[in-house]
Amino acid sequence: MELLGNPSELGTERPSFGSDDGPGSGRALGEKAQQTTDIQNLRSAESENIQNLRSAESENIQNLRSTESENIQNLRSAESENIQNLRSAESENIQNLRSTESENIQNLRSAENENIQNLRSIESENIQNLRSIKSENIQNLRSIESENIQNLRSIKSENIQNLRSIEIKEGLNYAILWRLAWRRCSSRLEGGALLLFSSHASEGQQARRCCSLASDEGALFEELNNPAQHPDHGGAQAQSTHDFTKMPILRQSGHSSWERDSASKR
């Protein structure tokens, strides 16, 4: 904005109204008129400057409003673009997450199926191993059972043999006892005592009864233990000449198999 005129230069050329310098002279009136003109010019220039300032201010305001509106539009457009970009990125991320989730689910299912197959394979292998161990244990138990049965049969056979041997020895002992008791009683007792002795129930009781009747039980058993030294047996020669088959067999006895054998021989 340009101001109209220079106040310092206004009124430089003043008209001359005479040489009188008094208040009512022409010079004084001319200066007053010039001052009034200068004031008018200043006011006109000030009014023009104010108009120019207001016009410039209004233009600036319009420019600012236009710029502000443009900036607002640009911001709204950028905001809308950013929102679109964010939505697009969000949608893409969601798609990626869903794809990753689906892939993870597939991997988990595949791993689960593989684990199930492995567990089934291990279970089947364990079942086969258990069956094999069971079969092996059954075979071992049967073998042990068969071996135990064989051992029991062997022990039973051995025990039977031992019992038979003991029974034979017992029969021989009874034979010796019978022989000694019979000879002792037959040489010392009367017929009634012999009848009582021979009708007694068991061999042991018969022998003890015979010894009691003979009143020589100690001598009888000493003779049983040392038959070769007893005079009634004829010394060492009598030890090998015993004929046990000639011993009387009582009707009510029958404890030993030797008696049955000797009875059959008779």
mmCIF file of C-alpha atoms in Angstrom:
data_model
loop_
_atom_site.group_PDB
_atom_site.id
_atom_site.type_symbol
_atom_site.label_atom_id
_atom_site.label_comp_id
_atom_site.label_asym_id
_atom_site.label_seq_id
_atom_site.Cartn_x
_atom_site.Cartn_y
_atom_site.Cartn_z
ATOM 1 C CA MET A 1 0.000 0.000 0.000
ATOM 2 C CA GLU A 2 1.408 3.385 -1.010
ATOM 3 C CA LEU A 3 0.641 6.611 0.823
ATOM 4 C CA LEU A 4 -0.439 9.492 -1.327
ATOM 5 C CA GLY A 5 2.010 12.380 -1.046
ATOM 6 C CA ASN A 6 4.797 13.198 1.386
ATOM 7 C CA PRO A 7 3.708 15.346 4.304
ATOM 8 C CA SER A 8 7.152 16.919 4.526
ATOM 9 C CA GLU A 9 6.891 18.090 0.985
ATOM 10 C CA LEU A 10 3.349 19.436 1.129
ATOM 11 C CA GLY A 11 3.113 23.125 0.862
ATOM 12 C CA THR A 12 6.671 23.805 -0.223
ATOM 13 C CA GLU A 13 5.552 26.136 -2.911
ATOM 14 C CA ARG A 14 3.241 28.581 -1.367
ATOM 15 C CA PRO A 15 1.659 31.474 -3.214
ATOM 16 C CA SER A 16 2.797 34.842 -2.136
ATOM 17 C CA PHE A 17 0.084 37.174 -0.849
ATOM 18 C CA GLY A 18 2.201 40.218 -0.181
ATOM 19 C CA SER A 19 4.883 41.019 2.163
ATOM 20 C CA ASP A 20 2.665 41.558 5.180
ATOM 21 C CA ASP A 21 3.279 38.863 7.781
ATOM 22 C CA GLY A 22 0.470 39.783 10.174
ATOM 23 C CA PRO A 23 -2.396 37.585 11.158
ATOM 24 C CA GLY A 24 -4.697 39.001 8.598
ATOM 25 C CA SER A 25 -2.134 39.157 5.885
ATOM 26 C CA GLY A 26 -2.287 37.010 2.826
ATOM 27 C CA ARG A 27 0.680 34.939 3.886
ATOM 28 C CA ALA A 28 -1.021 33.813 7.035
ATOM 29 C CA LEU A 29 -4.161 32.911 5.181
ATOM 30 C CA GLY A 30 -2.209 31.014 2.621
ATOM 31 C CA GLU A 31 -0.415 28.987 5.291
ATOM 32 C CA LYS A 32 -3.720 28.192 6.990
ATOM 33 C CA ALA A 33 -5.252 27.078 3.709
ATOM 34 C CA GLN A 34 -2.171 24.997 3.052
ATOM 35 C CA GLN A 35 -2.467 23.390 6.488
ATOM 36 C CA THR A 36 -6.107 22.639 5.790
ATOM 37 C CA THR A 37 -5.146 21.067 2.488
ATOM 38 C CA ASP A 38 -2.419 19.074 4.128
ATOM 39 C CA ILE A 39 -4.820 17.844 6.771
ATOM 40 C CA GLN A 40 -7.284 16.893 4.086
ATOM 41 C CA ASN A 41 -4.600 15.074 2.185
ATOM 42 C CA LEU A 42 -3.430 13.277 5.314
ATOM 43 C CA ARG A 43 -6.941 12.264 6.159
ATOM 44 C CA SER A 44 -7.539 11.108 2.622
ATOM 45 C CA ALA A 45 -4.271 9.186 2.618
ATOM 46 C CA GLU A 46 -5.053 7.715 6.058
ATOM 47 C CA SER A 47 -8.550 6.721 4.887
ATOM 48 C CA GLU A 48 -7.040 5.191 1.761
ATOM 49 C CA ASN A 49 -4.435 3.387 3.827
ATOM 50 C CA ILE A 50 -7.143 2.085 6.151
ATOM 51 C CA GLN A 51 -9.119 0.893 3.154
ATOM 52 C CA ASN A 52 -6.031 -0.726 1.730
ATOM 53 C CA LEU A 53 -5.243 -2.352 5.102
ATOM 54 C CA ARG A 54 -8.795 -3.587 5.437
ATOM 55 C CA SER A 55 -8.764 -4.847 1.888
ATOM 56 C CA ALA A 56 -5.409 -6.524 2.495
ATOM 57 C CA GLU A 57 -6.662 -7.922 5.785
ATOM 58 C CA SER A 58 -9.827 -9.210 4.124
ATOM 59 C CA GLU A 59 -7.742 -10.700 1.334
ATOM 60 C CA ASN A 60 -5.420 -12.283 3.865
ATOM 61 C CA ILE A 61 -8.380 -13.635 5.792
ATOM 62 C CA GLN A 62 -9.804 -15.052 2.573
ATOM 63 C CA ASN A 63 -6.439 -16.542 1.721
ATOM 64 C CA LEU A 64 -6.105 -17.957 5.229
ATOM 65 C CA ARG A 65 -9.612 -19.381 5.091
ATOM 66 C CA SER A 66 -8.953 -20.809 1.655
ATOM 67 C CA THR A 67 -5.641 -22.246 2.869
ATOM 68 C CA GLU A 68 -7.310 -23.554 6.018
ATOM 69 C CA SER A 69 -10.089 -25.142 3.974
ATOM 70 C CA GLU A 70 -7.521 -26.608 1.609
ATOM 71 C CA ASN A 71 -5.476 -27.876 4.540
ATOM 72 C CA ILE A 72 -8.591 -29.341 6.104
ATOM 73 C CA GLN A 73 -9.436 -31.037 2.840
ATOM 74 C CA ASN A 74 -5.888 -32.315 2.531
ATOM 75 C CA LEU A 75 -5.946 -33.552 6.137
ATOM 76 C CA ARG A 76 -9.314 -35.205 5.610
ATOM 77 C CA SER A 77 -8.094 -36.776 2.395
ATOM 78 C CA ALA A 78 -4.880 -37.947 4.121
ATOM 79 C CA GLU A 79 -6.901 -39.185 7.091
ATOM 80 C CA SER A 80 -9.263 -41.063 4.769
ATOM 81 C CA GLU A 81 -6.293 -42.490 2.870
ATOM 82 C CA ASN A 82 -4.629 -43.492 6.135
ATOM 83 C CA ILE A 83 -7.863 -45.103 7.302
ATOM 84 C CA GLN A 84 -8.106 -46.996 4.035
ATOM 85 C CA ASN A 85 -4.465 -48.041 4.334
ATOM 86 C CA LEU A 86 -4.999 -49.116 7.954
ATOM 87 C CA ARG A 87 -8.118 -51.057 7.031
ATOM 88 C CA SER A 88 -6.333 -52.676 4.116
ATOM 89 C CA ALA A 89 -3.353 -53.533 6.358
ATOM 90 C CA GLU A 90 -5.727 -54.793 9.062
ATOM 91 C CA SER A 91 -7.578 -56.947 6.528
ATOM 92 C CA GLU A 92 -4.265 -58.254 5.188
ATOM 93 C CA ASN A 93 -3.050 -58.995 8.719
ATOM 94 C CA ILE A 94 -6.317 -60.773 9.480
ATOM 95 C CA GLN A 95 -5.943 -62.838 6.334
ATOM 96 C CA ASN A 96 -2.327 -63.632 7.235
ATOM 97 C CA LEU A 97 -3.337 -64.567 10.786
ATOM 98 C CA ARG A 98 -6.145 -66.777 9.526
ATOM 99 C CA SER A 99 -3.818 -68.401 7.020
ATOM 100 C CA THR A 100 -1.184 -68.909 9.749
ATOM 101 C CA GLU A 101 -3.836 -70.222 12.145
ATOM 102 C CA SER A 102 -5.138 -72.636 9.500
ATOM 103 C CA GLU A 103 -1.584 -73.772 8.745
ATOM 104 C CA ASN A 104 -0.875 -74.223 12.463
ATOM 105 C CA ILE A 105 -4.084 -76.220 12.885
ATOM 106 C CA GLN A 106 -3.113 -78.427 9.950
ATOM 107 C CA ASN A 107 0.378 -78.905 11.408
ATOM 108 C CA LEU A 108 -1.063 -79.736 14.827
ATOM 109 C CA ARG A 109 -3.512 -82.220 13.340
ATOM 110 C CA SER A 110 -0.736 -83.786 11.273
ATOM 111 C CA ALA A 111 1.492 -84.003 14.371
ATOM 112 C CA GLU A 112 -1.422 -85.401 16.399
ATOM 113 C CA ASN A 113 -2.122 -88.059 13.744
ATOM 114 C CA GLU A 114 1.573 -88.911 13.617
ATOM 115 C CA ASN A 115 1.706 -89.190 17.398
ATOM 116 C CA ILE A 116 -1.395 -91.398 17.387
ATOM 117 C CA GLN A 117 0.194 -93.634 14.758
ATOM 118 C CA ASN A 118 3.407 -93.794 16.770
ATOM 119 C CA LEU A 119 1.499 -94.600 19.955
ATOM 120 C CA ARG A 120 -0.487 -97.301 18.184
ATOM 121 C CA SER A 121 2.711 -98.734 16.737
ATOM 122 C CA ILE A 122 4.345 -98.681 20.186
ATOM 123 C CA GLU A 123 1.203 -100.195 21.728
ATOM 124 C CA SER A 124 1.135 -102.943 19.099
ATOM 125 C CA GLU A 125 4.833 -103.600 19.638
ATOM 126 C CA ASN A 126 4.318 -103.718 23.411
ATOM 127 C CA ILE A 127 1.404 -106.125 22.977
ATOM 128 C CA GLN A 128 3.549 -108.342 20.762
ATOM 129 C CA ASN A 129 6.364 -108.186 23.316
ATOM 130 C CA LEU A 130 3.981 -108.988 26.157
ATOM 131 C CA ARG A 131 2.506 -111.894 24.215
ATOM 132 C CA SER A 132 5.993 -113.152 23.414
ATOM 133 C CA ILE A 133 7.025 -112.796 27.075
ATOM 134 C CA LYS A 134 3.798 -114.467 28.169
ATOM 135 C CA SER A 135 4.351 -117.344 25.743
ATOM 136 C CA GLU A 136 7.962 -117.634 26.879
ATOM 137 C CA ASN A 137 6.875 -117.569 30.532
ATOM 138 C CA ILE A 138 4.243 -120.215 29.841
ATOM 139 C CA GLN A 139 6.864 -122.367 28.146
ATOM 140 C CA ASN A 140 9.245 -121.813 31.047
ATOM 141 C CA LEU A 141 6.529 -122.599 33.571
ATOM 142 C CA ARG A 142 5.554 -125.731 31.685
ATOM 143 C CA SER A 143 9.196 -126.757 31.502
ATOM 144 C CA ILE A 144 9.636 -126.049 35.221
ATOM 145 C CA GLU A 145 6.368 -127.860 35.950
ATOM 146 C CA SER A 146 7.482 -130.839 33.885
ATOM 147 C CA GLU A 147 10.868 -130.787 35.598
ATOM 148 C CA ASN A 148 9.196 -130.523 39.013
ATOM 149 C CA ILE A 149 6.891 -133.400 38.127
ATOM 150 C CA GLN A 150 9.894 -135.460 37.058
ATOM 151 C CA ASN A 151 11.700 -134.484 40.254
ATOM 152 C CA LEU A 152 8.640 -135.312 42.353
ATOM 153 C CA ARG A 153 8.257 -138.639 40.593
ATOM 154 C CA SER A 154 11.934 -139.330 41.109
ATOM 155 C CA ILE A 155 11.672 -138.336 44.775
ATOM 156 C CA LYS A 156 8.494 -140.381 45.127
ATOM 157 C CA SER A 157 10.182 -143.380 43.527
ATOM 158 C CA GLU A 158 13.197 -142.871 45.752
ATOM 159 C CA ASN A 159 10.972 -142.521 48.811
ATOM 160 C CA ILE A 160 9.087 -145.663 47.820
ATOM 161 C CA GLN A 161 12.392 -147.474 47.457
ATOM 162 C CA ASN A 162 13.509 -146.121 50.835
ATOM 163 C CA LEU A 163 10.209 -147.091 52.439
ATOM 164 C CA ARG A 164 10.445 -150.562 50.955
ATOM 165 C CA SER A 165 14.006 -150.845 52.213
ATOM 166 C CA ILE A 166 12.907 -149.636 55.636
ATOM 167 C CA GLU A 167 9.949 -152.044 55.530
ATOM 168 C CA ILE A 168 12.265 -154.908 54.641
ATOM 169 C CA LYS A 169 14.620 -153.941 57.472
ATOM 170 C CA GLU A 170 11.658 -153.617 59.812
ATOM 171 C CA GLY A 171 10.455 -157.058 58.745
ATOM 172 C CA LEU A 172 13.878 -158.503 59.356
ATOM 173 C CA ASN A 173 13.969 -156.873 62.778
ATOM 174 C CA TYR A 174 10.565 -158.297 63.570
ATOM 175 C CA ALA A 175 11.716 -161.689 62.306
ATOM 176 C CA ILE A 176 14.702 -161.625 64.586
ATOM 177 C CA LEU A 177 12.508 -160.482 67.469
ATOM 178 C CA TRP A 178 9.999 -163.205 66.735
ATOM 179 C CA ARG A 179 12.710 -165.800 66.508
ATOM 180 C CA LEU A 180 14.311 -164.828 69.779
ATOM 181 C CA ALA A 181 11.040 -164.352 71.591
ATOM 182 C CA TRP A 182 9.633 -167.629 70.338
ATOM 183 C CA ARG A 183 12.705 -169.596 71.297
ATOM 184 C CA ARG A 184 12.918 -167.887 74.678
ATOM 185 C CA CYS A 185 9.262 -168.420 75.461
ATOM 186 C CA SER A 186 9.128 -171.942 74.075
ATOM 187 C CA SER A 187 12.004 -172.971 76.323
ATOM 188 C CA ARG A 188 10.748 -171.345 79.545
ATOM 189 C CA LEU A 189 6.967 -171.012 79.499
ATOM 190 C CA GLU A 190 4.148 -173.479 79.885
ATOM 191 C CA GLY A 191 1.573 -174.244 77.207
ATOM 192 C CA GLY A 192 -1.018 -171.808 78.612
ATOM 193 C CA ALA A 193 1.431 -168.932 78.436
ATOM 194 C CA LEU A 194 2.363 -169.897 74.887
ATOM 195 C CA LEU A 195 -1.278 -169.878 73.896
ATOM 196 C CA LEU A 196 -1.760 -166.447 75.438
ATOM 197 C CA PHE A 197 1.346 -165.208 73.694
ATOM 198 C CA SER A 198 0.354 -166.590 70.296
ATOM 199 C CA SER A 199 -3.175 -165.148 70.437
ATOM 200 C CA HIS A 200 -2.034 -161.581 71.133
ATOM 201 C CA ALA A 201 -3.007 -158.883 68.623
ATOM 202 C CA SER A 202 0.147 -157.218 67.288
ATOM 203 C CA GLU A 203 3.738 -158.231 66.799
ATOM 204 C CA GLY A 204 5.176 -155.585 69.097
ATOM 205 C CA GLN A 205 2.719 -156.354 71.845
ATOM 206 C CA GLN A 206 3.297 -160.086 71.383
ATOM 207 C CA ALA A 207 7.059 -159.633 71.698
ATOM 208 C CA ARG A 208 6.743 -157.450 74.782
ATOM 209 C CA ARG A 209 4.245 -159.904 76.280
ATOM 210 C CA CYS A 210 6.613 -162.765 75.651
ATOM 211 C CA CYS A 211 9.477 -160.877 77.229
ATOM 212 C CA SER A 212 7.312 -159.978 80.210
ATOM 213 C CA LEU A 213 6.268 -163.594 80.697
ATOM 214 C CA ALA A 214 9.871 -164.703 80.349
ATOM 215 C CA SER A 215 10.905 -162.026 82.891
ATOM 216 C CA ASP A 216 14.014 -161.501 80.862
ATOM 217 C CA GLU A 217 13.236 -158.483 78.599
ATOM 218 C CA GLY A 218 16.699 -157.018 78.963
ATOM 219 C CA ALA A 219 18.369 -160.258 77.954
ATOM 220 C CA LEU A 220 15.950 -160.658 75.030
ATOM 221 C CA PHE A 221 16.809 -157.251 73.517
ATOM 222 C CA GLU A 222 20.469 -157.760 74.217
ATOM 223 C CA GLU A 223 20.230 -160.961 72.250
ATOM 224 C CA LEU A 224 18.413 -159.028 69.497
ATOM 225 C CA ASN A 225 21.216 -156.481 69.273
ATOM 226 C CA ASN A 226 24.017 -159.041 69.518
ATOM 227 C CA PRO A 227 22.628 -162.314 68.182
ATOM 228 C CA ALA A 228 26.024 -163.830 67.397
ATOM 229 C CA GLN A 229 27.166 -163.632 71.038
ATOM 230 C CA HIS A 230 24.097 -165.252 72.588
ATOM 231 C CA PRO A 231 24.425 -168.941 73.478
ATOM 232 C CA ASP A 232 20.846 -169.687 72.398
ATOM 233 C CA HIS A 233 21.731 -168.734 68.810
ATOM 234 C CA GLY A 234 24.706 -170.975 68.609
ATOM 235 C CA GLY A 235 27.266 -168.211 68.251
ATOM 236 C CA ALA A 236 28.459 -166.857 64.913
ATOM 237 C CA GLN A 237 27.391 -169.975 63.105
ATOM 238 C CA ALA A 238 23.750 -169.438 64.036
ATOM 239 C CA GLN A 239 23.761 -165.896 62.589
ATOM 240 C CA SER A 240 23.943 -167.177 59.030
ATOM 241 C CA THR A 241 21.643 -170.170 59.515
ATOM 242 C CA HIS A 242 18.434 -168.386 60.570
ATOM 243 C CA ASP A 243 15.497 -169.699 58.624
ATOM 244 C CA PHE A 244 12.867 -166.969 59.045
ATOM 245 C CA THR A 245 10.368 -168.864 56.931
ATOM 246 C CA LYS A 246 10.011 -171.401 59.714
ATOM 247 C CA MET A 247 8.701 -168.756 62.145
ATOM 248 C CA PRO A 248 5.066 -169.172 63.235
ATOM 249 C CA ILE A 249 2.817 -166.520 61.676
ATOM 250 C CA LEU A 250 -0.042 -165.418 63.931
ATOM 251 C CA ARG A 251 -3.488 -165.109 62.438
ATOM 252 C CA GLN A 252 -4.118 -161.575 63.814
ATOM 253 C CA SER A 253 -0.774 -160.068 62.826
ATOM 254 C CA GLY A 254 0.187 -158.893 59.315
ATOM 255 C CA HIS A 255 1.970 -155.572 59.768
ATOM 256 C CA SER A 256 4.860 -156.139 57.421
ATOM 257 C CA SER A 257 5.151 -157.171 53.826
ATOM 258 C CA TRP A 258 7.859 -159.577 54.942
ATOM 259 C CA GLU A 259 5.268 -161.572 56.887
ATOM 260 C CA ARG A 260 3.048 -161.767 53.831
ATOM 261 C CA ASP A 261 5.993 -162.854 51.712
ATOM 262 C CA SER A 262 7.079 -165.448 54.279
ATOM 263 C CA ALA A 263 3.508 -166.721 54.558
ATOM 264 C CA SER A 264 3.309 -167.178 50.807
ATOM 265 C CA LYS A 265 6.627 -169.014 50.869
ATOM 266 C CA ARG A 266 5.310 -171.343 53.519
#
